[in-house]
């Protein structure tokens, strides 16, 4: 092939890389907004079921923000409640952020269903929830704590008692005052409302974890202070009529931060105490089970979009009463999941499963509700997964095409594939540099990596810079390594280096595209892979654009060194 044609191909590759950089930048925005502005398609108006025998007159649900399970085990008053109550852990959904968690706790609907995916959610929550059901049933529905509760549930509240929050970086004393104010308001609310659903939210612990870390002394101190308040609030309760529940919205990693999938973030305490609570240590359940359990205790209808189940095994009541509560829950779940199937374009399956179990459920047969629930969940997961796989199959041809087309570049090297080994090696060096900078700092593919909202932008800009530095450094090393080569060969090597780097990033981006698409309308993708996808796109931006600089630079460096050392290029090119 003529030299001019070869040069043309190399320049074309550089332009394509820059184009890929530009497209990646657009895709980061589309992907990010797809999660932040995710709109649920599952919030159909559904009829509420009937109420049942109240087992508690008042349920006091305390959310200690950001309280890890291990930290919760160091709190004396909470441990006292555990001794005479039900002691379990619950699994949180993702993203494991505050508003999404509060919504799961109040509605029993996961993030994908409630549509509350971040703390930027513009309330009020559209999913049916305990506040709404309680007030519709004529019971007080009260929230005490962060103003966020009013934002999310304002229209459904009998009363919102909110505290004023200082900036997150405020010193511990200021956050201690916030929790003390929460305690004062909670104490007032317990005097004022002797029935209904009372939610108390302590926020200071979360600020301490963000500022000092999930395993810090400061967090433990604040958690102990909140525990002291819980102890005093318990004094005001009458366990003949009241049930207290203590839980958290999410945990924190050791360095502070949540949102991701780490065990310390996803596993939080759940403690219940009161006359209708059967004491004991229970197996881990899910955060979505809290709302239906509260509804079962108060005897109010289940929130219609709830996906969790009432934890009947820890409720003390006659088999008849539990049977009715189980049947009501099954009816609600069947109604929700049939409408869920419809929203997914699939035929309804839940009523069919319900009719199989209906008699057993009505007679209150031990374990029948749990069995029904397991079968329902498995079927729902299968329906979701079937649609995902149908769409994956449809995306496969284009993913494969985009993965294969760039390989045409290699046709250039049919008879001299070995000459690609050196650029390939330096592309690997790029990934070694980039990943060392990322994992070496203790980061992971997790939303917990950035500790506060203010850090998000800086965090991603740093990853962009990491990629830019790694790409330029490995490119310069290649140029130095190739200094004896004639101009054309040095240029060719640099372009191949950029090609391999960009191509490997492209393959990873395409793998995610194939699995989850580049925007999401009816599901939230796996967020660990989603985070990696976002970082891959962010790498492509500097790699794409800097290719235009690194390749000519390689020529200049070789020429410069040769002139300085007065040595002609190898082969005299
Ligand atoms: Zn939180």
Coordinates of C-alpha atoms and ligand atoms in Angstrom, one line a residue:
X1 CA 0.0 0.0 0.0
X2 CA 1.2 3.5 -0.7
X3 CA 2.6 5.4 2.2
X4 CA 0.1 8.2 1.7
X5 CA -2.8 5.7 2.0
X6 CA -1.3 4.3 5.2
X7 CA -0.9 7.7 6.7
X8 CA -4.5 8.4 5.8
X9 CA -5.7 5.3 7.6
X10 CA -3.7 6.3 10.7
X11 CA -5.1 9.8 10.7
X12 CA -8.6 8.3 10.3
X13 CA -8.0 6.1 13.3
X14 CA -7.0 9.2 15.4
X15 CA -10.1 11.0 14.3
X16 CA -12.3 8.0 15.2
X17 CA -10.7 7.9 18.6
X18 CA -11.5 11.6 19.2
X19 CA -15.0 10.9 18.0
X20 CA -15.3 8.1 20.5
X21 CA -14.1 10.5 23.2
X22 CA -16.8 12.9 22.3
X23 CA -19.5 10.2 22.2
X24 CA -18.4 8.9 25.6
X25 CA -18.8 12.3 27.1
X26 CA -22.4 12.4 25.9
X27 CA -23.0 8.8 27.1
X28 CA -21.8 9.7 30.7
X29 CA -24.6 12.3 30.8
X30 CA -27.2 10.0 29.4
X31 CA -26.3 7.2 31.8
X32 CA -26.2 9.4 34.8
X33 CA -29.5 11.2 34.1
X34 CA -31.1 7.8 33.3
X35 CA -30.5 6.8 37.0
X36 CA -31.1 10.2 38.6
X37 CA -34.2 11.0 36.7
X38 CA -35.4 7.4 36.5
X39 CA -39.2 7.3 36.3
X40 CA -41.0 4.3 37.6
X41 CA -43.5 2.6 35.3
X42 CA -45.0 0.5 38.1
X43 CA -47.0 3.0 40.1
X44 CA -50.5 2.2 38.8
X45 CA -53.5 3.2 41.0
X46 CA -54.4 0.0 42.7
X47 CA -57.2 -0.7 45.2
X48 CA -56.2 -1.0 48.8
X49 CA -57.1 -4.1 50.7
X50 CA -59.0 -4.3 53.9
X51 CA -57.8 -3.5 57.4
X52 CA -57.3 -6.2 60.0
X53 CA -57.2 -6.5 63.8
X54 CA -54.8 -3.9 65.3
X55 CA -52.2 -5.5 67.4
X56 CA -50.6 -2.2 68.4
X57 CA -52.3 1.2 68.9
X58 CA -49.1 3.1 68.1
X59 CA -46.0 2.1 66.2
X60 CA -42.9 4.2 66.9
X61 CA -40.3 3.7 64.1
X62 CA -36.9 5.1 64.8
X63 CA -34.5 5.5 61.9
X64 CA -30.9 6.1 63.0
X65 CA -29.3 7.5 59.8
X66 CA -26.3 5.6 58.6
X67 CA -26.1 3.3 61.6
X68 CA -24.1 0.2 60.8
X69 CA -25.1 -3.2 62.2
X70 CA -21.8 -3.6 64.1
X71 CA -22.0 -0.1 65.6
X72 CA -25.6 -0.8 66.6
X73 CA -24.4 -3.8 68.7
X74 CA -22.4 -1.5 70.9
X75 CA -25.5 0.5 72.0
X76 CA -26.7 -0.5 75.5
X77 CA -30.3 0.7 75.2
X78 CA -30.7 -0.9 71.8
X79 CA -29.2 -4.1 73.2
X80 CA -31.7 -3.9 76.0
X81 CA -34.6 -3.8 73.5
X82 CA -33.0 -6.7 71.6
X83 CA -33.0 -8.8 74.8
X84 CA -36.8 -8.6 75.1
X85 CA -37.6 -8.1 71.5
X86 CA -37.0 -9.4 68.0
X87 CA -33.4 -9.0 66.8
X88 CA -32.6 -9.1 63.2
X89 CA -30.7 -7.5 60.3
X90 CA -32.2 -6.3 57.1
X91 CA -30.7 -5.9 53.6
X92 CA -30.9 -2.5 52.0
X93 CA -31.6 -1.9 48.3
X94 CA -29.4 0.0 45.8
X95 CA -28.5 2.8 45.4
X96 CA -28.1 2.7 49.2
X97 CA -28.7 6.4 49.7
X98 CA -30.9 8.1 52.2
X99 CA -34.1 9.2 50.4
X100 CA -34.3 5.9 48.5
X101 CA -33.9 4.1 51.9
X102 CA -36.5 6.2 53.7
X103 CA -38.9 5.5 50.8
X104 CA -38.3 1.7 51.0
X105 CA -38.8 1.8 54.8
X106 CA -42.1 3.7 54.4
X107 CA -43.5 2.1 51.3
X108 CA -42.1 -1.5 51.1
X109 CA -41.3 -0.7 47.4
X110 CA -37.7 -1.0 46.2
X111 CA -35.9 1.8 44.3
X112 CA -36.8 0.5 40.9
X113 CA -40.5 0.6 41.8
X114 CA -40.8 3.7 43.9
X115 CA -38.7 5.7 41.4
X116 CA -36.8 7.3 44.3
X117 CA -33.2 6.6 43.2
X118 CA -31.2 9.5 44.7
X119 CA -31.4 12.3 47.3
X120 CA -32.2 14.7 44.5
X121 CA -35.6 13.1 44.1
X122 CA -38.2 15.9 43.8
X123 CA -41.0 14.7 46.2
X124 CA -43.6 13.8 47.2
X125 CA -43.2 10.0 46.9
X126 CA -45.7 8.6 44.5
X127 CA -45.6 5.0 45.8
X128 CA -48.2 4.2 48.4
X129 CA -46.8 4.4 51.9
X130 CA -47.5 4.0 55.6
X131 CA -48.0 7.7 56.2
X132 CA -50.7 7.8 53.5
X133 CA -52.4 4.6 54.5
X134 CA -52.3 5.6 58.2
X135 CA -53.8 9.0 57.6
X136 CA -56.4 7.6 55.2
X137 CA -57.3 5.1 57.9
X138 CA -57.9 8.0 60.3
X139 CA -54.7 7.5 62.3
X140 CA -52.1 10.1 63.0
X141 CA -49.1 9.9 60.7
X142 CA -46.2 11.9 62.1
X143 CA -42.6 12.4 61.0
X144 CA -39.9 13.9 63.3
X145 CA -36.4 14.8 62.1
X146 CA -34.8 15.9 58.9
X147 CA -36.8 18.2 56.6
X148 CA -36.4 15.6 53.9
X149 CA -39.3 13.6 55.3
X150 CA -41.6 16.5 54.8
X151 CA -40.3 16.8 51.2
X152 CA -40.9 13.1 50.5
X153 CA -44.1 12.6 52.5
X154 CA -45.5 16.1 53.3
X155 CA -49.0 15.7 51.8
X156 CA -49.6 12.5 53.8
X157 CA -48.4 13.7 57.2
X158 CA -50.7 14.7 60.1
X159 CA -47.7 16.6 61.4
X160 CA -44.1 17.1 60.4
X161 CA -41.7 18.2 63.1
X162 CA -38.5 19.1 61.4
X163 CA -35.1 20.1 62.7
X164 CA -32.8 22.6 61.1
X165 CA -29.7 20.9 59.6
X166 CA -26.3 22.7 59.6
X167 CA -24.0 22.1 56.7
X168 CA -22.7 18.6 56.7
X169 CA -19.1 19.5 57.6
X170 CA -20.4 21.3 60.8
X171 CA -18.5 20.1 64.0
X172 CA -19.8 17.2 66.2
X173 CA -21.3 19.6 68.8
X174 CA -23.6 21.1 66.2
X175 CA -24.9 17.7 65.0
X176 CA -25.3 16.6 68.7
X177 CA -27.6 19.6 69.1
X178 CA -29.6 18.5 66.1
X179 CA -30.2 15.0 67.6
X180 CA -31.0 16.6 70.9
X181 CA -33.6 18.7 69.2
X182 CA -35.0 15.6 67.4
X183 CA -35.3 13.9 70.8
X184 CA -37.1 17.0 72.3
X185 CA -39.6 17.0 69.4
X186 CA -40.1 13.2 69.5
X187 CA -40.8 13.4 73.2
X188 CA -43.4 16.1 72.5
X189 CA -44.9 14.0 69.7
X190 CA -45.3 11.0 71.9
X191 CA -47.2 13.1 74.4
X192 CA -49.4 14.5 71.7
X193 CA -50.2 11.4 69.7
X194 CA -51.1 8.3 71.5
X195 CA -51.9 6.3 68.4
X196 CA -50.9 5.9 64.8
X197 CA -47.5 5.8 63.0
X198 CA -44.8 7.9 64.5
X199 CA -41.5 8.1 62.6
X200 CA -38.4 9.5 64.4
X201 CA -35.3 10.1 62.4
X202 CA -31.9 10.9 64.0
X203 CA -29.5 12.4 61.4
X204 CA -26.4 13.3 63.4
X205 CA -24.9 9.8 63.2
X206 CA -24.9 10.0 59.4
X207 CA -23.0 13.3 59.4
X208 CA -20.4 11.9 61.8
X209 CA -19.9 8.9 59.6
X210 CA -19.5 11.1 56.5
X211 CA -17.1 13.4 58.3
X212 CA -15.1 10.9 60.3
X213 CA -15.8 7.5 58.9
X214 CA -18.2 4.6 59.5
X215 CA -16.0 3.1 62.2
X216 CA -14.9 6.3 63.8
X217 CA -15.0 7.3 67.5
X218 CA -17.0 10.4 66.6
X219 CA -19.7 8.2 65.0
X220 CA -19.8 5.8 68.0
X221 CA -20.1 8.8 70.4
X222 CA -23.0 10.2 68.5
X223 CA -24.6 6.8 68.2
X224 CA -24.3 6.4 72.0
X225 CA -25.9 9.8 72.5
X226 CA -28.8 8.8 70.2
X227 CA -29.0 5.5 72.0
X228 CA -29.4 7.5 75.2
X229 CA -32.3 9.4 73.7
X230 CA -33.9 6.1 72.5
X231 CA -33.6 4.9 76.1
X232 CA -35.5 7.9 77.4
X233 CA -38.1 7.7 74.7
X234 CA -38.7 4.0 75.6
X235 CA -39.6 5.2 79.1
X236 CA -42.5 7.1 77.6
X237 CA -43.9 4.0 75.9
X238 CA -46.5 1.5 77.1
X239 CA -45.6 -1.8 75.6
X240 CA -49.2 -3.0 76.1
X241 CA -50.2 -0.6 73.4
X242 CA -47.0 0.5 71.7
X243 CA -44.5 -1.2 69.5
X244 CA -41.0 0.3 69.0
X245 CA -38.9 -0.5 65.9
X246 CA -35.4 0.7 65.5
X247 CA -33.5 0.5 62.2
X248 CA -31.3 2.4 59.8
X249 CA -31.6 3.6 56.2
X250 CA -28.1 2.3 55.2
X251 CA -24.6 1.8 56.8
X252 CA -21.3 3.3 55.9
X253 CA -17.9 2.1 54.7
X254 CA -15.0 2.6 57.2
X255 CA -13.7 5.8 55.5
X256 CA -17.3 7.2 55.4
X257 CA -19.7 6.9 52.4
X258 CA -22.6 4.8 51.2
X259 CA -24.6 4.4 48.1
X260 CA -22.8 1.2 46.9
X261 CA -23.0 -2.5 47.6
X262 CA -20.5 -3.1 50.5
X263 CA -21.8 -5.4 53.2
X264 CA -21.3 -2.8 55.9
X265 CA -23.5 -0.4 53.9
X266 CA -26.2 -2.9 52.9
X267 CA -26.7 -4.7 56.2
X268 CA -28.5 -2.6 58.9
X269 CA -30.1 -3.5 62.2
X270 CA -33.8 -4.1 62.8
X271 CA -35.1 -4.3 66.4
X272 CA -38.7 -4.6 67.4
X273 CA -40.2 -4.7 70.8
X274 CA -43.8 -4.7 72.2
X275 CA -46.5 -7.0 73.3
X276 CA -47.3 -8.4 69.9
X277 CA -43.6 -9.1 69.1
X278 CA -42.3 -12.6 69.6
X279 CA -38.8 -12.2 71.1
X280 CA -35.8 -13.9 69.6
X281 CA -33.0 -13.8 67.1
X282 CA -34.3 -14.0 63.5
X283 CA -32.6 -14.5 60.2
X284 CA -31.8 -11.6 57.9
X285 CA -34.8 -10.1 56.0
X286 CA -35.1 -7.1 53.7
X287 CA -35.8 -3.4 54.3
X288 CA -38.9 -3.8 52.1
X289 CA -40.4 -6.0 54.9
X290 CA -40.6 -3.2 57.4
X291 CA -43.6 -1.3 55.9
X292 CA -45.9 -4.3 55.6
X293 CA -44.9 -5.4 59.1
X294 CA -45.8 -2.0 60.5
X295 CA -49.1 -2.2 58.6
X296 CA -49.8 -5.7 60.0
X297 CA -49.1 -4.4 63.5
X298 CA -51.4 -1.4 63.2
X299 CA -54.0 -3.4 61.3
X300 CA -54.1 -0.9 58.5
X301 CA -54.2 -2.0 54.8
X302 CA -50.8 -2.8 53.2
X303 CA -49.3 0.0 51.0
X304 CA -50.4 -1.1 47.5
X305 CA -47.0 -1.0 45.8
X306 CA -45.2 -2.9 48.6
X307 CA -43.0 -5.7 47.6
X308 CA -42.0 -6.9 51.0
X309 CA -43.9 -9.2 53.3
X310 CA -45.1 -8.8 56.9
X311 CA -42.7 -10.7 59.1
X312 CA -45.5 -12.8 60.6
X313 CA -43.0 -15.2 62.2
X314 CA -42.1 -12.5 64.8
X315 CA -45.7 -11.5 65.4
X316 CA -47.5 -12.9 68.4
X317 CA -51.2 -13.5 67.6
X318 CA -53.7 -16.3 67.1
X319 CA -53.3 -18.5 64.0
X320 CA -56.6 -17.1 62.8
X321 CA -55.5 -13.5 63.0
X322 CA -52.1 -14.2 61.4
X323 CA -53.9 -16.2 58.7
X324 CA -56.0 -13.2 57.9
X325 CA -53.0 -10.8 57.9
X326 CA -51.2 -13.2 55.6
X327 CA -54.1 -13.6 53.2
X328 CA -54.5 -9.8 53.1
X329 CA -50.8 -9.4 52.3
X330 CA -51.0 -12.1 49.6
X331 CA -54.0 -10.3 48.0
X332 CA -52.0 -7.0 48.0
X333 CA -48.9 -8.7 46.6
X334 CA -50.9 -10.5 43.9
X335 CA -52.5 -7.2 42.9
X336 CA -49.2 -5.4 42.7
X337 CA -47.3 -8.1 40.8
X338 CA -50.1 -8.6 38.3
X339 CA -49.9 -4.9 37.5
X340 CA -46.1 -5.2 37.5
X341 CA -46.3 -8.0 34.9
X342 CA -48.6 -5.8 32.8
X343 CA -46.1 -2.9 33.0
X344 CA -43.4 -5.3 31.7
X345 CA -45.6 -6.4 28.8
X346 CA -45.9 -9.9 30.3
X347 CA -49.0 -11.9 31.2
X348 CA -50.1 -11.6 34.8
X349 CA -48.9 -14.5 37.0
X350 CA -49.6 -13.5 40.6
X351 CA -53.3 -14.3 40.8
X352 CA -52.5 -17.8 39.5
X353 CA -50.0 -18.4 42.2
X354 CA -52.4 -16.9 44.8
X355 CA -55.2 -19.3 43.8
X356 CA -52.9 -22.2 44.4
X357 CA -52.3 -21.1 48.0
X358 CA -55.5 -19.4 48.8
X359 CA -57.1 -22.2 50.9
X360 CA -53.9 -22.8 52.8
X361 CA -53.5 -19.1 53.4
X362 CA -57.1 -18.7 54.6
X363 CA -56.8 -21.5 57.0
X364 CA -53.6 -20.0 58.3
X365 CA -51.5 -23.1 57.6
X366 CA -48.0 -22.6 59.1
X367 CA -45.4 -21.5 56.5
X368 CA -47.9 -21.2 53.7
X369 CA -47.6 -17.5 53.4
X370 CA -43.8 -17.7 53.3
X371 CA -44.0 -20.3 50.6
X372 CA -46.4 -18.2 48.5
X373 CA -44.1 -15.2 48.9
X374 CA -41.0 -17.1 47.8
X375 CA -42.8 -18.5 44.7
X376 CA -44.1 -15.0 43.8
X377 CA -40.7 -13.4 44.2
X378 CA -39.0 -16.1 42.1
X379 CA -41.6 -15.7 39.3
X380 CA -41.4 -11.9 39.4
X381 CA -37.6 -12.1 39.1
X382 CA -38.0 -14.6 36.2
X383 CA -40.3 -12.2 34.3
X384 CA -38.0 -9.3 34.8
X385 CA -35.0 -11.4 33.7
X386 CA -36.8 -12.7 30.7
X387 CA -37.5 -9.2 29.4
X388 CA -33.9 -8.2 30.1
X389 CA -32.7 -11.2 28.1
X390 CA -35.0 -10.5 25.2
X391 CA -33.6 -7.0 25.0
X392 CA -30.0 -8.3 25.3
X393 CA -30.6 -10.5 22.4
X394 CA -31.9 -7.6 20.3
X395 CA -28.8 -5.5 21.2
X396 CA -26.4 -8.3 20.5
X397 CA -25.9 -7.7 16.7
X398 CA -25.1 -4.1 17.1
X399 CA -22.8 -4.8 20.1
X400 CA -20.9 -7.4 18.0
X401 CA -20.7 -5.2 15.0
X402 CA -19.2 -2.3 17.0
X403 CA -16.8 -4.7 18.6
X404 CA -15.7 -6.2 15.3
X405 CA -15.5 -3.2 12.9
X406 CA -12.4 -1.7 14.6
X407 CA -10.5 -4.9 13.9
X408 CA -10.4 -3.9 10.2
X409 CA -7.5 -1.8 11.3
X410 CA -5.5 -5.0 11.9
X411 CA -5.8 -5.9 8.2
X412 CA -3.1 -3.2 7.7
X413 CA -0.7 -5.5 9.6
X414 CA -1.6 -8.9 8.0
X415 CA 2.0 -9.7 7.3
X416 CA 3.6 -8.1 10.3
X417 CA 1.3 -8.7 13.3
X418 CA 4.4 -8.9 15.5
X419 CA 5.1 -5.2 15.0
X420 CA 1.9 -4.6 17.0
X421 CA 3.3 -6.3 20.1
X422 CA 5.1 -3.2 21.4
X423 CA 2.1 -0.8 21.1
X424 CA 0.0 -3.5 22.7
X425 CA 2.4 -3.8 25.6
X426 CA 2.3 0.0 26.2
X427 CA -1.5 -0.1 26.0
X428 CA -1.4 -2.7 28.8
X429 CA 0.9 -0.3 30.7
X430 CA -1.7 2.4 30.4
X431 CA -4.3 0.1 32.1
X432 CA -1.7 -0.9 34.8
X433 CA -1.1 2.8 35.6
X434 CA -4.8 3.8 35.5
X435 CA -5.9 0.9 37.7
X436 CA -3.0 1.3 40.1
X437 CA -4.1 4.9 40.6
X438 CA -7.7 3.8 41.2
X439 CA -7.4 0.7 43.3
X440 CA -4.2 1.9 44.9
X441 CA -6.2 4.7 46.5
X442 CA -8.6 2.2 48.0
X443 CA -11.4 2.9 45.6
X444 CA -13.8 0.4 44.2
X445 CA -16.6 0.3 41.6
X446 CA -19.1 1.6 44.1
X447 CA -21.2 4.7 44.7
X448 CA -19.8 4.6 48.2
X449 CA -16.5 5.9 46.8
X450 CA -17.5 9.5 47.0
X451 CA -18.4 10.4 50.5
X452 CA -20.6 13.5 50.0
X453 CA -22.6 15.0 47.1
X454 CA -20.1 17.8 46.9
X455 CA -17.3 15.3 46.2
X456 CA -19.0 13.6 43.2
X457 CA -17.8 16.1 40.6
X458 CA -14.3 16.2 42.0
X459 CA -14.2 12.4 42.2
X460 CA -15.0 11.9 38.6
X461 CA -12.7 14.8 37.4
X462 CA -9.9 13.1 39.3
X463 CA -10.6 9.8 37.4
X464 CA -10.6 11.7 34.2
X465 CA -7.2 13.2 35.1
X466 CA -5.9 9.8 36.2
X467 CA -6.8 8.5 32.7
X468 CA -5.2 11.5 31.0
X469 CA -2.0 11.2 33.0
X470 CA -1.7 7.5 32.5
X471 CA -2.3 7.7 28.8
X472 CA 0.2 10.5 28.2
X473 CA 2.9 8.9 30.4
X474 CA 2.6 5.4 28.8
X475 CA 2.5 7.2 25.4
X476 CA 5.7 9.2 26.2
X477 CA 7.4 6.0 27.4
X478 CA 6.5 4.4 24.1
X479 CA 8.0 7.4 22.2
X480 CA 11.2 7.2 24.2
X481 CA 11.4 3.5 23.7
X482 CA 11.0 4.0 19.9
X483 CA 13.3 7.0 19.5
X484 CA 15.6 5.2 17.0
X485 CA 12.6 4.5 14.7
X486 CA 12.0 6.6 11.6
X487 CA 9.2 9.1 11.7
X488 CA 6.5 7.0 10.0
X489 CA 7.1 3.9 12.2
X490 CA 7.1 6.0 15.4
X491 CA 3.8 7.5 14.3
X492 CA 2.4 4.2 13.4
X493 CA 3.4 2.7 16.8
X494 CA 1.8 5.7 18.7
X495 CA -1.4 5.3 16.7
X496 CA -1.6 1.6 17.4
X497 CA -1.0 2.3 21.1
X498 CA -3.9 4.7 21.1
X499 CA -6.0 2.2 19.1
X500 CA -5.4 -0.7 21.5
X501 CA -6.1 1.5 24.5
X502 CA -9.3 2.8 23.0
X503 CA -10.4 -0.6 21.7
X504 CA -10.1 -2.3 25.1
X505 CA -12.1 0.4 26.7
X506 CA -14.6 0.1 23.9
X507 CA -15.0 -3.6 24.5
X508 CA -15.8 -3.1 28.1
X509 CA -18.3 -0.3 27.3
X510 CA -19.9 -2.5 24.7
X511 CA -20.2 -5.4 27.3
X512 CA -22.2 -3.1 29.6
X513 CA -24.2 -1.8 26.7
X514 CA -25.1 -5.3 25.7
X515 CA -26.1 -6.2 29.3
X516 CA -28.0 -3.0 30.3
X517 CA -28.2 -0.5 27.3
X518 CA -26.9 3.0 27.6
X519 CA -30.1 4.4 29.1
X520 CA -32.6 2.7 31.3
X521 CA -36.3 3.2 31.4
X522 CA -37.8 0.2 33.2
X523 CA -35.0 -1.0 35.4
X524 CA -32.0 0.1 37.4
X525 CA -29.0 -1.7 36.0
X526 CA -26.5 -3.5 38.2
X527 CA -24.8 -0.5 39.8
X528 CA -21.4 -2.0 40.4
X529 CA -21.1 -2.6 36.6
X530 CA -22.9 0.7 36.0
X531 CA -20.2 2.5 38.0
X532 CA -17.5 0.7 36.1
X533 CA -19.2 1.6 32.8
X534 CA -19.3 5.2 33.9
X535 CA -15.5 5.1 34.7
X536 CA -14.8 3.4 31.4
X537 CA -16.6 6.2 29.5
X538 CA -14.7 8.7 31.5
X539 CA -11.4 7.0 30.4
X540 CA -12.4 7.1 26.8
X541 CA -12.8 10.9 26.9
X542 CA -9.1 11.8 27.5
X543 CA -7.8 8.7 25.6
X544 CA -9.8 9.8 22.6
X545 CA -8.9 13.4 22.5
X546 CA -5.3 13.1 23.7
X547 CA -4.6 10.5 20.9
X548 CA -4.5 13.6 18.6
X549 CA -1.6 14.9 20.6
X550 CA 0.2 11.8 21.7
X551 CA 0.8 10.5 18.2
X552 CA 2.4 13.6 16.7
X553 CA 4.3 14.1 20.0
X554 CA 5.9 10.6 19.5
X555 CA 7.4 11.8 16.2
X556 CA 8.8 15.0 17.7
X557 CA 10.3 13.2 20.6
X558 CA 12.1 10.6 18.3
X559 CA 13.3 13.4 16.0
X560 CA 14.5 15.5 19.0
X561 CA 16.5 12.8 20.6
X562 CA 18.1 11.7 17.3
X563 CA 19.1 15.2 16.5
X564 CA 20.5 15.8 20.0
X565 CA 22.5 12.5 19.8
X566 CA 23.4 13.1 16.2
X567 CA 22.2 9.6 15.2
X568 CA 20.2 8.8 12.1
X569 CA 17.0 6.8 12.3
X570 CA 17.1 3.0 12.1
X571 CA 16.8 1.9 8.4
X572 CA 17.4 5.5 7.4
X573 CA 13.7 6.4 7.2
Ligands
LIG1 ZN1 -28.9 8.3 55.3

